[in-house]
Short mmCIF file of C-alpha atoms and ligand atoms in Angstrom, two decimals:
data_model
loop_
_atom_site.label_atom_id
_atom_site.label_comp_id
_atom_site.label_asym_id
_atom_site.label_seq_id
_atom_site.Cartn_x
_atom_site.Cartn_y
_atom_site.Cartn_z
CA MET A 1 0.40 0.10 0.35
CA THR A 2 1.41 3.33 -0.84
CA SER A 3 2.09 6.01 1.85
CA TYR A 4 2.95 9.03 1.93
CA LEU A 5 5.64 11.57 4.23
CA ALA A 6 4.20 14.40 6.02
CA ALA A 7 5.38 16.94 8.29
CA VAL A 8 2.70 17.55 11.57
CA PHE A 9 2.72 20.13 14.55
CA PRO A 10 1.46 17.70 17.12
CA ARG A 11 0.56 20.10 19.48
CA PRO A 12 1.58 24.08 19.80
CA ASN A 13 5.19 24.79 20.62
CA SER A 14 6.58 21.09 20.21
CA PRO A 15 8.82 20.08 17.39
CA ILE A 16 7.61 19.18 13.82
CA GLU A 17 7.21 15.11 13.48
CA PHE A 18 7.39 13.40 10.53
CA ARG A 19 4.27 10.84 10.07
CA ASP A 20 3.52 8.30 7.14
CA PHE A 21 -0.12 8.41 5.98
CA SER A 22 -1.45 5.85 3.92
CA GLU A 23 -2.86 6.64 0.73
CA PRO A 24 -6.63 7.62 1.23
CA ASP A 25 -9.69 5.92 -0.32
CA LEU A 26 -11.05 8.63 -3.03
CA GLU A 27 -14.65 9.83 -2.49
CA PRO A 28 -16.62 10.25 -5.67
CA GLY A 29 -15.34 13.74 -6.35
CA SER A 30 -12.11 13.80 -4.70
CA ALA A 31 -9.00 13.80 -6.03
CA LEU A 32 -4.98 13.40 -4.63
CA LEU A 33 -2.40 15.87 -5.95
CA HIS A 34 1.89 14.78 -5.22
CA THR A 35 2.62 17.90 -4.21
CA ALA A 36 5.33 20.35 -6.04
CA PHE A 37 5.42 23.48 -3.61
CA SER A 38 4.11 24.39 -0.60
CA GLU A 39 4.60 27.20 1.81
CA VAL A 40 6.14 28.80 4.90
CA CYS A 41 4.65 31.66 5.99
CA GLY A 42 3.91 34.14 9.21
CA THR A 43 0.69 31.86 9.30
CA ASP A 44 2.36 29.19 9.84
CA VAL A 45 4.98 30.33 12.82
CA HIS A 46 2.08 31.56 14.48
CA LEU A 47 0.21 28.35 14.32
CA TYR A 48 3.44 26.67 15.80
CA HIS A 49 3.60 28.69 18.67
CA GLY A 50 -0.39 27.73 19.10
CA ARG A 51 -1.45 31.50 18.69
CA LEU A 52 -4.82 30.73 15.88
CA THR A 53 -7.98 30.15 18.00
CA GLY A 54 -9.78 26.40 16.92
CA VAL A 55 -6.55 24.89 15.83
CA PRO A 56 -7.22 21.09 15.88
CA TYR A 57 -3.78 20.14 16.35
CA PRO A 58 -2.36 17.63 15.06
CA ILE A 59 -2.11 19.45 11.89
CA ILE A 60 -0.12 19.14 8.65
CA PRO A 61 0.80 23.04 8.13
CA GLY A 62 0.65 24.41 4.70
CA HIS A 63 -2.18 26.42 2.94
CA VAL A 64 -1.35 27.79 -0.20
CA SER A 65 0.20 24.89 -2.41
CA ILE A 66 0.89 23.20 -6.08
CA GLY A 67 0.63 19.75 -6.89
CA VAL A 68 -0.10 17.33 -10.05
CA ILE A 69 -2.90 15.78 -9.74
CA ALA A 70 -2.12 12.08 -9.28
CA LYS A 71 -5.47 10.24 -9.04
CA MET A 72 -9.06 11.67 -9.51
CA ARG A 73 -12.61 10.07 -9.18
CA GLY A 74 -15.25 11.66 -11.48
CA ALA A 75 -15.02 14.21 -14.20
CA LEU A 76 -14.14 17.28 -12.93
CA LYS A 77 -13.59 21.34 -14.34
CA THR A 78 -12.57 24.29 -13.04
CA VAL A 79 -14.77 27.10 -13.05
CA ASN A 80 -13.29 27.75 -16.42
CA GLY A 81 -14.59 24.73 -17.62
CA ASP A 82 -11.90 23.36 -18.10
CA ALA A 83 -11.61 19.48 -17.82
CA LEU A 84 -8.80 18.06 -15.05
CA LYS A 85 -7.33 14.96 -15.62
CA GLU A 86 -4.49 13.40 -14.07
CA GLY A 87 -0.84 14.96 -14.65
CA ASP A 88 -2.31 18.29 -14.90
CA LEU A 89 0.12 20.80 -12.21
CA VAL A 90 -2.81 22.91 -10.43
CA THR A 91 -3.52 24.80 -7.42
CA PHE A 92 -6.33 24.95 -5.21
CA LEU A 93 -8.17 27.49 -2.76
CA ASP A 94 -7.54 26.54 0.75
CA VAL A 95 -10.86 27.42 1.93
CA HIS A 96 -13.36 24.89 1.85
CA GLU A 97 -16.83 24.02 2.83
CA THR A 98 -18.00 27.69 2.91
CA CYS A 99 -21.97 26.65 3.50
CA GLY A 100 -23.47 28.85 0.90
CA ALA A 101 -26.70 28.25 3.76
CA CYS A 102 -25.92 30.34 6.68
CA TYR A 103 -26.40 34.21 7.56
CA HIS A 104 -23.16 35.34 6.26
CA CYS A 105 -22.41 33.39 3.36
CA LEU A 106 -26.79 34.24 2.05
CA VAL A 107 -28.39 37.65 4.13
CA VAL A 108 -25.23 39.51 4.25
CA ASP A 109 -23.28 38.18 1.68
CA GLN A 110 -19.52 37.78 3.52
CA PRO A 111 -18.92 33.87 3.52
CA ASN A 112 -15.18 34.62 4.80
CA ARG A 113 -16.89 34.81 8.37
CA CYS A 114 -18.88 31.30 7.54
CA PRO A 115 -19.20 29.29 11.01
CA SER A 116 -19.10 25.85 8.87
CA ARG A 117 -15.47 27.30 6.84
CA LYS A 118 -12.31 25.21 6.90
CA VAL A 119 -8.72 25.64 5.72
CA TYR A 120 -6.28 23.23 4.45
CA GLY A 121 -3.16 23.47 6.74
CA ILE A 122 -5.15 25.03 9.28
CA THR A 123 -8.52 24.06 10.32
CA TYR A 124 -8.28 21.01 9.03
CA SER A 125 -6.68 18.16 11.52
CA ALA A 126 -4.08 15.54 10.90
CA ASN A 127 -6.24 13.16 12.26
CA ASP A 128 -8.95 13.69 9.11
CA GLY A 129 -5.78 12.82 6.72
CA LEU A 130 -3.99 14.25 3.82
CA LEU A 131 -5.07 18.19 3.78
CA GLY A 132 -2.07 20.70 4.69
CA GLY A 133 1.08 21.08 1.89
CA TRP A 134 3.49 20.13 4.40
CA SER A 135 3.44 16.50 3.03
CA GLN A 136 4.02 14.59 -0.62
CA ALA A 137 0.63 14.95 -1.42
CA ILE A 138 -2.82 16.62 -0.49
CA TYR A 139 -6.14 15.16 -0.36
CA MET A 140 -8.66 17.46 -2.49
CA LYS A 141 -12.42 16.36 -1.04
CA PRO A 142 -14.67 16.70 -2.99
CA GLY A 143 -16.04 20.89 -3.88
CA VAL A 144 -12.73 21.75 -3.48
CA LYS A 145 -11.59 24.39 -5.98
CA MET A 146 -8.70 23.37 -8.42
CA ILE A 147 -7.55 25.84 -11.16
CA HIS A 148 -4.49 25.26 -13.59
CA ILE A 149 -1.13 26.48 -13.09
CA PRO A 150 -1.00 28.30 -16.80
CA LYS A 151 1.73 27.87 -19.05
CA GLU A 152 3.27 31.10 -18.74
CA LEU A 153 3.22 31.10 -14.81
CA SER A 154 6.06 29.51 -13.42
CA PRO A 155 5.57 27.43 -10.19
CA GLN A 156 7.95 29.53 -8.25
CA THR A 157 6.08 32.98 -8.68
CA PHE A 158 2.63 31.44 -7.93
CA ILE A 159 3.95 30.21 -4.75
CA GLY A 160 6.24 33.21 -4.10
CA GLY A 161 3.38 35.57 -3.91
CA GLY A 162 1.34 32.43 -2.43
CA CYS A 163 -1.04 33.35 0.69
CA GLY A 164 0.46 36.86 0.96
CA LEU A 165 -0.67 37.68 -2.51
CA VAL A 166 -4.34 36.55 -2.52
CA THR A 167 -5.00 38.85 0.98
CA ALA A 168 -3.07 41.80 -0.41
CA LEU A 169 -5.73 41.19 -3.37
CA HIS A 170 -8.65 41.36 -1.69
CA ALA A 171 -7.05 44.29 0.96
CA VAL A 172 -6.53 46.32 -2.01
CA ASP A 173 -9.75 45.45 -3.37
CA MET A 174 -11.17 47.07 -0.48
CA SER A 175 -9.63 50.09 -0.71
CA LYS A 176 -10.87 50.77 -3.99
CA ILE A 177 -7.51 52.40 -5.28
CA ARG A 178 -8.31 54.92 -7.65
CA LEU A 179 -5.88 56.37 -10.71
CA GLY A 180 -3.07 57.97 -9.01
CA GLU A 181 -3.71 58.09 -5.76
CA SER A 182 -1.27 58.03 -2.92
CA VAL A 183 -1.30 54.79 -0.88
CA ALA A 184 0.94 53.60 2.23
CA VAL A 185 1.37 50.59 3.08
CA MET A 186 2.65 49.40 7.03
CA GLY A 187 4.59 46.52 6.81
CA ALA A 188 6.93 45.30 3.99
CA GLY A 189 6.40 41.07 5.18
CA PRO A 190 4.86 39.44 1.84
CA VAL A 191 1.22 40.45 2.53
CA GLY A 192 2.84 44.06 2.35
CA GLN A 193 5.25 43.53 -0.76
CA SER A 194 2.02 41.94 -2.90
CA VAL A 195 0.13 45.15 -1.51
CA VAL A 196 3.04 46.94 -3.04
CA ALA A 197 2.99 45.89 -6.60
CA LEU A 198 -0.98 45.79 -6.81
CA ALA A 199 -0.96 49.04 -5.82
CA SER A 200 1.20 50.23 -8.12
CA LEU A 201 -0.46 47.75 -10.98
CA SER A 202 -3.96 49.83 -10.03
CA GLY A 203 -2.32 52.59 -10.96
CA ALA A 204 -1.70 54.73 -7.92
CA GLY A 205 0.85 57.65 -7.43
CA ASP A 206 3.30 57.49 -4.83
CA ILE A 207 3.35 54.28 -2.80
CA ALA A 208 5.15 54.35 0.47
CA VAL A 209 6.18 51.66 2.39
CA PHE A 210 6.94 51.53 6.21
CA ASP A 211 9.36 48.92 7.95
CA ARG A 212 12.87 48.19 9.74
CA VAL A 213 14.01 45.87 7.68
CA ALA A 214 16.23 47.38 5.03
CA ASP A 215 16.26 44.42 2.74
CA ARG A 216 12.39 44.59 2.63
CA LEU A 217 12.83 47.90 2.64
CA ASP A 218 14.88 47.63 -0.85
CA PHE A 219 12.51 44.84 -2.13
CA ALA A 220 9.46 47.00 -2.03
CA ARG A 221 11.11 48.84 -4.58
CA ASP A 222 11.46 46.40 -6.97
CA MET A 223 7.99 45.85 -6.09
CA GLY A 224 6.91 49.12 -7.03
CA ALA A 225 7.49 51.40 -3.89
CA THR A 226 8.20 54.89 -4.60
CA ASP A 227 8.95 55.91 -1.00
CA THR A 228 10.48 53.66 1.85
CA ILE A 229 10.41 54.92 5.45
CA ASP A 230 12.47 53.44 8.34
CA ILE A 231 9.93 53.06 11.48
CA SER A 232 13.32 52.38 13.23
CA MET A 233 13.15 56.51 13.29
CA PRO A 234 11.26 58.64 15.88
CA ARG A 235 8.29 58.36 15.54
CA GLN A 236 7.80 62.24 15.50
CA LEU A 237 10.17 62.05 12.32
CA ARG A 238 8.47 59.47 10.63
CA LEU A 239 5.66 60.73 10.49
CA ASP A 240 6.92 64.19 9.78
CA ALA A 241 8.16 62.21 6.25
CA ALA A 242 4.63 60.84 5.78
CA ARG A 243 3.19 64.09 6.12
CA SER A 244 5.93 65.71 3.55
CA LEU A 245 5.34 63.30 1.26
CA THR A 246 1.86 64.11 0.81
CA ARG A 247 2.16 68.55 1.01
CA GLY A 248 1.07 67.88 4.63
CA ARG A 249 -2.51 66.38 3.84
CA GLY A 250 -1.82 62.62 4.71
CA PHE A 251 -2.29 59.53 2.60
CA ASP A 252 -5.23 58.99 0.62
CA ILE A 253 -5.29 55.28 1.46
CA VAL A 254 -3.20 52.97 4.15
CA ILE A 255 -2.83 49.30 4.55
CA GLU A 256 -1.51 48.17 7.23
CA ALA A 257 0.07 44.68 6.57
CA SER A 258 2.50 44.90 9.57
CA GLY A 259 0.58 42.92 12.49
CA HIS A 260 1.70 45.59 15.11
CA PRO A 261 -1.20 47.28 17.15
CA ASP A 262 0.73 50.70 16.95
CA ALA A 263 0.67 50.46 12.93
CA VAL A 264 -3.05 50.76 12.87
CA SER A 265 -2.88 54.07 15.04
CA GLU A 266 -0.04 55.34 12.97
CA ALA A 267 -1.92 54.33 9.96
CA LEU A 268 -4.78 56.53 11.88
CA ASP A 269 -2.46 59.66 11.46
CA ILE A 270 -0.97 59.22 8.57
CA VAL A 271 -4.67 58.43 6.44
CA ARG A 272 -5.89 62.43 4.75
CA ASP A 273 -8.80 63.66 6.04
CA GLY A 274 -11.72 61.21 4.28
CA GLY A 275 -9.54 58.74 3.53
CA GLN A 276 -9.09 54.87 3.52
CA VAL A 277 -7.63 52.92 6.62
CA VAL A 278 -7.78 48.70 5.54
CA VAL A 279 -6.57 46.68 8.42
CA CYS A 280 -4.97 43.26 7.60
CA GLY A 281 -2.13 42.43 9.15
CA HIS A 282 -3.59 41.08 12.68
CA TYR A 283 -4.45 37.59 11.33
CA THR A 284 -3.89 36.80 14.99
CA ASP A 285 -3.72 38.42 18.20
CA ASN A 286 -0.89 40.59 18.87
CA GLY A 287 -2.81 43.19 21.83
CA SER A 288 -4.61 46.58 21.88
CA VAL A 289 -3.65 49.81 20.78
CA GLU A 290 -5.20 53.48 22.26
CA ILE A 291 -7.15 54.90 19.61
CA HIS A 292 -8.78 58.52 19.89
CA PRO A 293 -12.12 58.44 18.34
CA HIS A 294 -12.47 62.27 17.43
CA TRP A 295 -8.70 62.98 16.33
CA GLN A 296 -8.16 60.10 14.41
CA ILE A 297 -11.47 58.62 12.68
CA ASN A 298 -14.43 60.71 13.87
CA ARG A 299 -13.20 64.02 12.95
CA LYS A 300 -10.83 63.01 9.97
CA HIS A 301 -14.04 61.75 8.56
CA VAL A 302 -12.12 58.21 8.00
CA GLU A 303 -13.18 54.74 6.42
CA LEU A 304 -11.59 52.23 8.57
CA ARG A 305 -12.41 48.62 7.32
CA GLY A 306 -10.62 45.05 8.14
CA CYS A 307 -10.41 42.39 6.13
CA TRP A 308 -10.68 38.23 7.61
CA GLY A 309 -9.51 35.90 4.85
CA SER A 310 -10.42 35.77 1.28
CA ARG A 311 -12.31 34.08 -1.00
CA TYR A 312 -12.73 32.23 -4.71
CA GLU A 313 -12.44 35.34 -6.69
CA HIS A 314 -9.08 36.38 -5.18
CA PHE A 315 -7.45 33.63 -5.73
CA HIS A 316 -8.60 33.08 -8.97
CA ARG A 317 -7.30 36.65 -9.89
CA ALA A 318 -4.17 35.97 -7.74
CA VAL A 319 -3.75 33.44 -10.70
CA GLU A 320 -4.11 35.34 -13.60
CA ILE A 321 -2.35 38.23 -11.90
CA ALA A 322 0.77 36.48 -11.36
CA ALA A 323 0.36 35.33 -14.85
CA ARG A 324 0.10 38.23 -16.58
CA PHE A 325 2.78 40.35 -14.01
CA GLY A 326 5.06 37.96 -13.10
CA ASP A 327 7.76 39.18 -15.20
CA THR A 328 7.82 43.00 -13.74
CA LYS A 329 6.82 42.00 -10.36
CA PRO A 330 9.06 39.84 -8.83
CA TRP A 331 7.13 37.39 -6.58
CA SER A 332 9.50 34.34 -7.42
CA ALA A 333 12.38 36.18 -6.12
CA MET A 334 10.53 36.94 -2.39
CA ALA A 335 10.50 33.10 -1.46
CA GLY A 336 14.52 33.64 -0.72
CA GLN A 337 14.84 30.23 -0.84
CA SER A 338 13.51 26.62 -1.18
CA TYR A 339 13.85 23.60 1.26
CA ALA A 340 13.10 20.23 1.39
CA LEU A 341 10.14 18.41 2.79
CA SER A 342 12.28 17.26 5.29
CA ASP A 343 14.25 20.58 6.33
CA VAL A 344 11.03 22.45 6.77
CA GLY A 345 12.33 23.48 10.04
CA SER A 346 14.95 25.01 8.88
CA ALA A 347 12.09 26.96 6.67
CA LEU A 348 10.16 27.83 9.88
CA GLU A 349 12.95 28.80 11.67
CA ALA A 350 13.88 31.42 8.81
CA VAL A 351 10.64 33.23 8.80
CA ALA A 352 10.23 32.72 12.38
CA ASN A 353 13.39 35.66 12.42
CA ARG A 354 12.63 37.31 9.87
CA SER A 355 15.56 36.17 7.76
CA LEU A 356 13.28 35.47 4.86
CA VAL A 357 10.54 37.39 3.71
CA LYS A 358 9.28 33.69 3.33
CA ALA A 359 9.68 29.94 2.48
CA VAL A 360 8.74 27.38 -0.24
CA VAL A 361 8.66 23.80 0.53
CA ARG A 362 9.83 22.24 -2.57
CA VAL A 363 8.54 18.55 -2.20
CA GLN A 364 9.34 16.56 -5.82
ZN1 ZN B 1 -21.97 29.48 5.57
ZN1 ZN B 2 -0.09 32.16 4.66
#
């Protein structure tokens, strides 16, 4: 009987284990991928430390992945109507089981908040099978939405953008950037880098990025940033710098992708009157911050929004964008280094200590 090796977080703050899983029986409408690439991002570091709620340990981490269809049962198609066949190189939306029947799904059109929603590599247990990407194979449950990696898209480009690209697309959509508008991006991690790339593709004017890591700020310029601000300078100096970039008005749009509570308050300080702030960096609970409702929100007439997860449309368009603009936006270089599955612990360590923006697990 065929078996597959997978990396497992047995419980929070415990060493990674490698376990053998037997090949699953395929239900009608399901498929089995032989994994090609998966990614290691900040969420995996949070999962390792037990900082997300509702995670059914043990889990096989790895949410955004690419693989080759090894087996399938029944006729499956992509949303484009293309038939899926054995041997095809595909990726899939990690979000699954959004019910389409609850209040969030049906009445208020917010499937991101559907209570039935599950995510590969995060909210599926390893006890339920090969449902994470740090594995030689991934089981595509019936209804999982797969899409081909187009010929013109290198898998390294898509996995380099990975979940950060999908999240960034959702946040940039929410901000409704108009041609020529100024954008500030708080945080130059994987989400922030993709926000910069997408803001520039959306026709933003000045794009200023805030971070303390010089390499990340340099890379943001390759993604399309016009200005960078080192946040290790005193707060007042960086607020002055932000004001001088915008003739004292503040930025039309600020997207917070850093995960630091202070950055949310600072975003409200540097946005212009009547501007927009989108918060997408606080995927885990990083604490609270004092906000002054009069000066920072009410009087400024600011629009403040939170952005949680992503929907199929963001994933689908992320594939299209990576295929179309992968030559001009260096997503492939963002995944600094690829690691063998057996060395995924080193990849996790590199992301945790921020020596890499993100890491890629090369499985086959
Ligand atoms: Zn629902
Ligand atoms: Zn991720």
